[in-house]
Short mmCIF file of C-alpha atoms in Angstrom, two decimals:
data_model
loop_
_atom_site.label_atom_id
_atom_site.label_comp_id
_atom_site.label_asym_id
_atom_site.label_seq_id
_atom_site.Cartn_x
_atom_site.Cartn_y
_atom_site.Cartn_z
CA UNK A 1 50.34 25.77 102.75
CA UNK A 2 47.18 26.34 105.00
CA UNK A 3 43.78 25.95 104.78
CA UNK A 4 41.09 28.64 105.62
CA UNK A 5 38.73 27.19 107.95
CA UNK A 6 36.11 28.08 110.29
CA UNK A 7 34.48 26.56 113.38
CA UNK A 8 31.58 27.05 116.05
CA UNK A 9 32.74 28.77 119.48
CA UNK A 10 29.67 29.52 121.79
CA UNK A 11 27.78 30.10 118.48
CA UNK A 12 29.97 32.46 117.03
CA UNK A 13 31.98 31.45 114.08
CA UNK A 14 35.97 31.37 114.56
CA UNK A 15 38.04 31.89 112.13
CA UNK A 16 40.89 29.76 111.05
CA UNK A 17 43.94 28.22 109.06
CA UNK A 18 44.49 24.65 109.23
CA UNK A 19 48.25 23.13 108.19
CA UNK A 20 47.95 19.61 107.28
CA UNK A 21 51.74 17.83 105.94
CA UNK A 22 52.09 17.32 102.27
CA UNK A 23 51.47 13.87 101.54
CA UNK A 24 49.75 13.41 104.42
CA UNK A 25 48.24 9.40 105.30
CA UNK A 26 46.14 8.71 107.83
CA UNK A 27 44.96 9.95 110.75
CA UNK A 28 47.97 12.41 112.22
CA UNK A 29 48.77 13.87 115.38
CA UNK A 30 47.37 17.74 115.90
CA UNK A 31 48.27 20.76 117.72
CA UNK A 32 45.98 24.06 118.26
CA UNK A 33 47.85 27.13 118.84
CA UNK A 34 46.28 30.28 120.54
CA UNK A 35 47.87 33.43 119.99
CA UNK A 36 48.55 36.44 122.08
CA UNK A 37 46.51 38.95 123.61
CA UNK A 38 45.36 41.44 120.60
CA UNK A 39 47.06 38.94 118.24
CA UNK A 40 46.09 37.37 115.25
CA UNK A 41 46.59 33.77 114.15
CA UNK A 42 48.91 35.15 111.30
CA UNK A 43 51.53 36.26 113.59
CA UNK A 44 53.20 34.25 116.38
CA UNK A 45 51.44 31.17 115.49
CA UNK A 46 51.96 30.95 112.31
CA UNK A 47 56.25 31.14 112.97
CA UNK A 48 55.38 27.76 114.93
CA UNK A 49 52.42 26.37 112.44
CA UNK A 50 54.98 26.48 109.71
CA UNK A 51 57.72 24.48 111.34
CA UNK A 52 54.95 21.72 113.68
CA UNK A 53 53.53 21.48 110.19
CA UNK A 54 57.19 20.53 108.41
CA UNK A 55 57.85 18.08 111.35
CA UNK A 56 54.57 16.29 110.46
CA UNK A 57 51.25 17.08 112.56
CA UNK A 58 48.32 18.99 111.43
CA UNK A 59 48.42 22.51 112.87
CA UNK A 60 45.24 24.83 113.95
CA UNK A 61 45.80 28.30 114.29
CA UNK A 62 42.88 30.89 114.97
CA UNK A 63 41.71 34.11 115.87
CA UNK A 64 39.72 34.27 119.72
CA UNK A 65 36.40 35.03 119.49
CA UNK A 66 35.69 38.75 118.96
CA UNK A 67 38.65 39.48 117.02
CA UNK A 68 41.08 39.47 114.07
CA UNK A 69 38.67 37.53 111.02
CA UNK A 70 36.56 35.83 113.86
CA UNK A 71 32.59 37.02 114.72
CA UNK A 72 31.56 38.58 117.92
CA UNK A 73 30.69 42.03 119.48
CA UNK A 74 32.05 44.32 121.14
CA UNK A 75 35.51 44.13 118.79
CA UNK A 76 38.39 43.27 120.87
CA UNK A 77 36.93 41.89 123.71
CA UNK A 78 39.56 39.69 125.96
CA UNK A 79 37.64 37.40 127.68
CA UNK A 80 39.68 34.84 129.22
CA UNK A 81 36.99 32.41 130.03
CA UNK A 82 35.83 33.01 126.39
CA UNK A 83 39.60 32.29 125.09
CA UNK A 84 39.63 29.44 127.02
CA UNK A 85 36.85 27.53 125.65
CA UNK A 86 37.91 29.18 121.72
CA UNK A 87 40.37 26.30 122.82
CA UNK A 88 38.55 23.47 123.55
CA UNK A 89 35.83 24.24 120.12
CA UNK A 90 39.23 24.37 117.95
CA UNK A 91 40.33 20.90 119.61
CA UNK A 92 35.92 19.61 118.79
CA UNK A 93 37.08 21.10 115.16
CA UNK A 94 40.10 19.09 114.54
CA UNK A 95 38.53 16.12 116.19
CA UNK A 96 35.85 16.27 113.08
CA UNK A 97 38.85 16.13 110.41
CA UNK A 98 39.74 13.06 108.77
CA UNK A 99 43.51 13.95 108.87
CA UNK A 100 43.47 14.39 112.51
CA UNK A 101 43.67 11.12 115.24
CA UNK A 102 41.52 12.64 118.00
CA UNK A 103 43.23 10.51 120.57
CA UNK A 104 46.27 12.76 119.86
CA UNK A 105 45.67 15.98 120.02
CA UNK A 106 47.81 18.75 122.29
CA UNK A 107 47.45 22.49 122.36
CA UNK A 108 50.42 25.34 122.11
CA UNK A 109 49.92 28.48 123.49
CA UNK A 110 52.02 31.83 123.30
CA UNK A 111 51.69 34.69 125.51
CA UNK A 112 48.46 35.08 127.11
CA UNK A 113 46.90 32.30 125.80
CA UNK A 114 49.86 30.32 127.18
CA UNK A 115 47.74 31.08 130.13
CA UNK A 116 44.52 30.32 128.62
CA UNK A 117 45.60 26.97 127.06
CA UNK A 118 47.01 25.36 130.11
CA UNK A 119 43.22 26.56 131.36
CA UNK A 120 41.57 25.14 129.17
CA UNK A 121 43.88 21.94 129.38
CA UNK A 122 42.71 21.39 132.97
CA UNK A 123 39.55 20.53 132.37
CA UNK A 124 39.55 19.48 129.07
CA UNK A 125 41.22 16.04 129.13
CA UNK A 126 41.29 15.47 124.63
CA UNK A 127 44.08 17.46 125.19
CA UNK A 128 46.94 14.78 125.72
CA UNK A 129 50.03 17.46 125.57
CA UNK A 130 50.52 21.27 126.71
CA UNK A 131 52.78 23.70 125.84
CA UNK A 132 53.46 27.41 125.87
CA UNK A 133 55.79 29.75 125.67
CA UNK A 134 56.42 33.36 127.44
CA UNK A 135 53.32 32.13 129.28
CA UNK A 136 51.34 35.11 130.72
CA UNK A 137 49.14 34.78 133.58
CA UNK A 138 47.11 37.65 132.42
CA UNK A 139 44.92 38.06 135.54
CA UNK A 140 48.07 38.63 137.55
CA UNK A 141 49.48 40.58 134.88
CA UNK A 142 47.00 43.28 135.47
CA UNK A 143 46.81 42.56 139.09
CA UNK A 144 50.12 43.53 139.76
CA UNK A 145 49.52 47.47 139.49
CA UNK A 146 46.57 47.71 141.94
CA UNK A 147 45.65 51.48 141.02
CA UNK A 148 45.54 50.83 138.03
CA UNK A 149 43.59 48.29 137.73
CA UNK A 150 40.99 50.18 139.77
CA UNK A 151 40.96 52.72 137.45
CA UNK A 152 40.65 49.73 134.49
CA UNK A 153 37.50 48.23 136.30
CA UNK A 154 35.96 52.11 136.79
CA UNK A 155 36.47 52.50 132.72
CA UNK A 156 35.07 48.56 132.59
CA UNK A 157 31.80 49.44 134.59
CA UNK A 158 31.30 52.68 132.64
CA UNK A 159 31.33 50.59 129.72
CA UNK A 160 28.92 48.60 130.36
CA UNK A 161 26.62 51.00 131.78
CA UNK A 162 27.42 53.03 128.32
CA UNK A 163 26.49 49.76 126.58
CA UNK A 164 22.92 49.01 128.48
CA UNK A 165 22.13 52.68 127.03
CA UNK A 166 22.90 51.82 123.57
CA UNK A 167 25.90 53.89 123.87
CA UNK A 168 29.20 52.96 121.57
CA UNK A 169 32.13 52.45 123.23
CA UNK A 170 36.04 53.02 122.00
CA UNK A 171 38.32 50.53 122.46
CA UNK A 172 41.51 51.19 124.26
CA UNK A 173 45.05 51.17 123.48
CA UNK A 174 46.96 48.29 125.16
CA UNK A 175 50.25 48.51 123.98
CA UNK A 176 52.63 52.03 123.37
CA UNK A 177 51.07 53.34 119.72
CA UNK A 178 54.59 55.23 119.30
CA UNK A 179 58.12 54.55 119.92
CA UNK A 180 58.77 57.66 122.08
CA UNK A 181 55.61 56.06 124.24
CA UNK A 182 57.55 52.61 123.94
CA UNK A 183 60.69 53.99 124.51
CA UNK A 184 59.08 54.95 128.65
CA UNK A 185 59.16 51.16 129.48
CA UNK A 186 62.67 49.59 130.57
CA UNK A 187 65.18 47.89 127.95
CA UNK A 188 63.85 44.51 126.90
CA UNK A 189 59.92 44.98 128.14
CA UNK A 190 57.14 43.11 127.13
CA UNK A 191 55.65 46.47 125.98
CA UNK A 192 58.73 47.88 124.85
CA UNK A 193 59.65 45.04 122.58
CA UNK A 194 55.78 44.59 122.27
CA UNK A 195 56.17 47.82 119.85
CA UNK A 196 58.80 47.14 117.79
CA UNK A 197 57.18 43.67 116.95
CA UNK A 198 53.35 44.48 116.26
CA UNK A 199 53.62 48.17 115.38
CA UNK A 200 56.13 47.77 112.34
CA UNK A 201 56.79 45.51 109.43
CA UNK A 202 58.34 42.74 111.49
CA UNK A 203 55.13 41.07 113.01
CA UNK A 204 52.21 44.47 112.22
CA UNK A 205 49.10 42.91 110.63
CA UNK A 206 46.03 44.69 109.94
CA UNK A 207 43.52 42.73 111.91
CA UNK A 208 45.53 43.27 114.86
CA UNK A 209 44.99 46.80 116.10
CA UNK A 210 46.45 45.81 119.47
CA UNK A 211 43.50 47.38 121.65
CA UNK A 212 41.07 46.14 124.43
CA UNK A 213 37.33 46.95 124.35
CA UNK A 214 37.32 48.58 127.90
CA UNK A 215 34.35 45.99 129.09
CA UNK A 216 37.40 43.67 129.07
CA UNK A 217 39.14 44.86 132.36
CA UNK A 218 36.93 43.49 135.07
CA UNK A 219 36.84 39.84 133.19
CA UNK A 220 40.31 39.79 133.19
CA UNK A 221 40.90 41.02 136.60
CA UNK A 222 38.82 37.85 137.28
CA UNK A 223 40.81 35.27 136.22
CA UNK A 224 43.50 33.14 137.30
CA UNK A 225 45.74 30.58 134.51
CA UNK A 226 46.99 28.56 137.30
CA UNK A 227 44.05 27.97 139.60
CA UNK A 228 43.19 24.36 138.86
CA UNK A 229 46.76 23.93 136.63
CA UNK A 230 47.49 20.93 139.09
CA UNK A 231 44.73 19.30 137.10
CA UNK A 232 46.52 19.16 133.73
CA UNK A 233 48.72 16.39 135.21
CA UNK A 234 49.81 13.11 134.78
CA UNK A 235 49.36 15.02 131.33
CA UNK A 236 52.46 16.22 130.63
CA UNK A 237 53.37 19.99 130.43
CA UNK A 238 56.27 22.21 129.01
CA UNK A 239 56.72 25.84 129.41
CA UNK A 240 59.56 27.90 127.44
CA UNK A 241 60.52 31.16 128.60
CA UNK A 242 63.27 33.66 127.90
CA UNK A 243 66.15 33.93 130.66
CA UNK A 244 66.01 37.72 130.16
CA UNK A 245 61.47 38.13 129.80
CA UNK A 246 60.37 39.80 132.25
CA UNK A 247 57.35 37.83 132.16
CA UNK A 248 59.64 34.63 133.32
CA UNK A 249 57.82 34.84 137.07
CA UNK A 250 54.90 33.94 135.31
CA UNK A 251 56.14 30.54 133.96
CA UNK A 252 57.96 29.44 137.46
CA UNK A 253 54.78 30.21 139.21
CA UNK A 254 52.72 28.32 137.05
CA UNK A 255 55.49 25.51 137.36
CA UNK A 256 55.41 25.67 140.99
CA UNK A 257 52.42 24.92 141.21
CA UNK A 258 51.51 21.88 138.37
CA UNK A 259 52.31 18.31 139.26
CA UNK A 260 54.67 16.03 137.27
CA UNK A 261 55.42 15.88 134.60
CA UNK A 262 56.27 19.48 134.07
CA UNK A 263 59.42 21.25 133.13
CA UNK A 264 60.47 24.85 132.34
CA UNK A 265 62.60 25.70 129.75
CA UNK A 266 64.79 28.88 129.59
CA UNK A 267 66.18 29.93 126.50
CA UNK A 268 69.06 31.77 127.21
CA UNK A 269 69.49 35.26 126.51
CA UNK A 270 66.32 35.49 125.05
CA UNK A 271 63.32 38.19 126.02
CA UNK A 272 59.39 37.89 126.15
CA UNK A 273 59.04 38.61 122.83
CA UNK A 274 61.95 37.11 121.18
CA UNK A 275 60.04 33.85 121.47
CA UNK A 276 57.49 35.00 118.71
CA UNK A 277 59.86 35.21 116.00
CA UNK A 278 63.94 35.72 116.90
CA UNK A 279 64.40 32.69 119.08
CA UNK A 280 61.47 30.43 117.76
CA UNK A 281 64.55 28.21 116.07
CA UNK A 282 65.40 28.12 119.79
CA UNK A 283 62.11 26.34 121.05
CA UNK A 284 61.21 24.08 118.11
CA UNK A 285 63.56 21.19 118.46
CA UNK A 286 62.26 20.42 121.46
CA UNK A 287 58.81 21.37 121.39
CA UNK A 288 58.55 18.80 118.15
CA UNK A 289 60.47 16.29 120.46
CA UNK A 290 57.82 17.17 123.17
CA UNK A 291 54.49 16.78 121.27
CA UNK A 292 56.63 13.34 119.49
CA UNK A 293 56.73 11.28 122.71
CA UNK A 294 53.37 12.79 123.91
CA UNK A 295 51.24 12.03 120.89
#
């Protein structure tokens, strides 16, 4: 069972569902978990809430900051300096809750924000234990297709010319809105398998239309996940990742280049997306052991 909650994040109010064990005593171990870009905390999170909650620590899950049940205008807006600190208000929140020991606290992130956690980790030192899995650096993400991202940060600065006139602005599709659009991208894509998940009855929710507000582009194209990730260390940090994502560069970069302790973990066979629901039985074991010996 979870909790509805809600918490301050640059004073807008985040929404959220808090998993504390049955029979809970005492002060417990926590773990925040971000979700995906154009997520919602009822999705990918809550495959991992349900079993971090079973194996006895008090789970946070949430919607970022301009989306799904949270506050904030424009709708949709990725901001990954914005998702970072959604982070490190949800770890103030839990340190506030009698259930929670706020000397052990880690954070969990999935996708993009298992960019934006380790982020947020590196300067934010509460946070004892990271994890992620299919990690996305999504600065490089968008990065790596350099006309198109100049044709991202044209629609950005229209946008927010549009919006100093008063003017509304659309938000964008990020992800294929059909299978025949889906079906363009290779065999076992992020986007392609991207579809299948958040567009039917396997992962669709309806606070997750899966678009961008355009003034979203240049923030992103911005940002870097790994910068400063050196800086999570002597923390310790696991990253999960399928053997067959295509995203997998992104985790053995970020590896690369964080101190010890660190370790990547590939889960064979699986895909980017597979981690959100398929293979999740895959990670678990030893992302319980993980936050265990950490917190």
């Amino acid at each position: 069972m979870s909790e509805k909650v809600s918490f301050d994040s640059q004073g807008l109010k985040v929404a959220g569902l808090l998993y504390v064990p049955e029979d809970a005593q005492g002060a417990l171990p926590a773990v925040v978990i971000g979700h995906p870009v154009t997520s919602v905390k009822e999705q990918s999170p809550a495959n991992y809430a349900e079993v971090l909650v079973g194996a006895g620590f008090v789970v946070l899950t949430f919607d970022a900051s301009y989306q799904g049940e949270s506050e904030g205008t424009p709708r949709q807006l990725e901001d990954p300096v914005v998702r970072s600190e959604d982070v490190k208000n949800a770890v103030s929140y839990l340190t506030t809750r009698s259930e929670v020991d706020p000397d052990r606290i880690g954070a969990f992130g999935i996708c993009g924000s298992g960019g934006y956690v380790p982020f947020a980790a590196q300067s934010d030192k509460r946070i004892k234990a990271v994890a992620t899995a299919s990690g996305v650096n999504i600065g490089d993400l968008f990065r790596a297709d350099p006309d198109a991202l100049a044709e991202q940060i044209e629609i950005s600065n229209a946008a927010r010319t549009a919006e100093a006139r008063g003017e509304a602005n659309e938000a964008v599709d990020l992800l294929p809105t059909t299978k025949e659009q889906a079906e363009q991208y290779p065999d076992r894509s992020m986007f392609r398998e991207a579809y299948d998940f958040y567009k039917t009855p396997r992962g669709q929710n309806e606070n997750a239309p899966n678009t961008l507000a355009p003034t979203s582009y240049d923030r992103i194209a911005q940002f870097d996940s790994w910068e400063f990730i050196d800086a999570i260390a002597p923390r310790p940090l696991l990253m999960f990742a399928g053997s067959d994502a295509d995203t997998l560069a992104h985790s053995q970069t970020a590896i690369g280049k964080a101190k010890d302790p660190k370790e990547l973990v590939l889960i064979e066979g699986a895909s980017h997306v597979d981690l959100y629901d398929k293979r999740v039985a895959d990670v678990t074991p030893e992302l319980i052991e993980f936050f265990n010996d950490n917190l």
